[in-house]
Amino acid sequence: ADFRPTFAAEKLAARHGIKRAPKTIRQIMMAEGLWKPRQKRSNDTHRQWRERKARFGEMEQFDGSYEHWFEDRDGSGEVCLLAAIDDATGMITRAQFAYHEGVLPVFGFWKGYVEDLGKPRAIYLDKLSTYKQSNDIAKQNHDALSQFERAMTNLGIEPISANSPQAKGRIERLFGTLQDRLIKELRLAGISAIAPANEFLANDFIPKFNKQFGI
């Protein structure tokens, strides 16, 4: 009942062989009271999107999202999804679940990224203390670097700090999509723990997602 019409149409076709256009599924769901079309607000303002980078690997947008990804099955609670999206192609380049967005999980994430894909030219991220020294320390010493900044500098990768969530638009929109689709995919697959979820991401979800949504 909580599936959006387009995603419902995809899963009906993939899992049950019921192939109907999303607009047909939408009409059925509306008739059954399972879906209400969104009303376009008259005061919606046009937003100017930043132009994509020209090439794959030129810039990765990276962040972590805390969510009840496994819907509390088996007492799983809230966990963190670390994810990177390529700015040029909109493809998920890497994603993995961790218990938190601390130094060790983040370093493990980027170690795996570099081993699989090589070094990106730049990483666009927020000002979490894992990535950037606090304002107080930075004011006292302009040369002070976080462990993450030091590691990226040594590797020749430029860390770029965003000044607002809106600046990291692609990764923010990605998490919105994942909070809708990935949660349901994990439910359908009966996955409720980090290790099998990471296998599912790498072997199943990300390849299919990139084939469908990558540019």
PDB file of N, CA, C and O in Angstrom, residues 8 43 93 168 177 195 214:
ATOM      1  N   ALA A   8       5.311   0.596  -8.093  1.00  0.00           N
ATOM      2  CA  ALA A   8       4.388  -0.539  -8.010  1.00  0.00           C
ATOM      3  C   ALA A   8       4.278  -1.241  -9.357  1.00  0.00           C
ATOM      4  O   ALA A   8       4.292  -2.480  -9.432  1.00  0.00           O
ATOM      5  N   ASN A  43       2.677  28.581  -5.653  1.00  0.00           N
ATOM      6  CA  ASN A  43       3.822  29.417  -5.293  1.00  0.00           C
ATOM      7  C   ASN A  43       5.146  28.684  -5.460  1.00  0.00           C
ATOM      8  O   ASN A  43       6.176  29.140  -4.952  1.00  0.00           O
ATOM      9  N   THR A  93      28.009   5.409  -7.342  1.00  0.00           N
ATOM     10  CA  THR A  93      29.310   4.781  -7.535  1.00  0.00           C
ATOM     11  C   THR A  93      29.655   3.830  -6.397  1.00  0.00           C
ATOM     12  O   THR A  93      30.396   2.864  -6.593  1.00  0.00           O
ATOM     13  N   LYS A 168      24.264  20.342  -2.149  1.00  0.00           N
ATOM     14  CA  LYS A 168      24.516  18.937  -2.472  1.00  0.00           C
ATOM     15  C   LYS A 168      23.253  18.315  -3.043  1.00  0.00           C
ATOM     16  O   LYS A 168      22.801  17.252  -2.614  1.00  0.00           O
ATOM     17  N   THR A 177      15.110   9.378  -2.976  1.00  0.00           N
ATOM     18  CA  THR A 177      14.699   8.238  -3.808  1.00  0.00           C
ATOM     19  C   THR A 177      14.954   6.921  -3.094  1.00  0.00           C
ATOM     20  O   THR A 177      14.105   6.014  -3.113  1.00  0.00           O
ATOM     21  N   ALA A 195      25.268  -6.675   6.861  1.00  0.00           N
ATOM     22  CA  ALA A 195      26.112  -7.468   5.949  1.00  0.00           C
ATOM     23  C   ALA A 195      25.359  -7.934   4.695  1.00  0.00           C
ATOM     24  O   ALA A 195      25.808  -7.688   3.568  1.00  0.00           O
ATOM     25  N   GLY A 214      20.835   6.174 -14.497  1.00  0.00           N
ATOM     26  CA  GLY A 214      22.089   6.817 -14.876  1.00  0.00           C
ATOM     27  C   GLY A 214      21.980   7.554 -16.197  1.00  0.00           C
ATOM     28  O   GLY A 214      21.159   7.224 -17.057  1.00  0.00           O
TER      29      GLY A 214
END
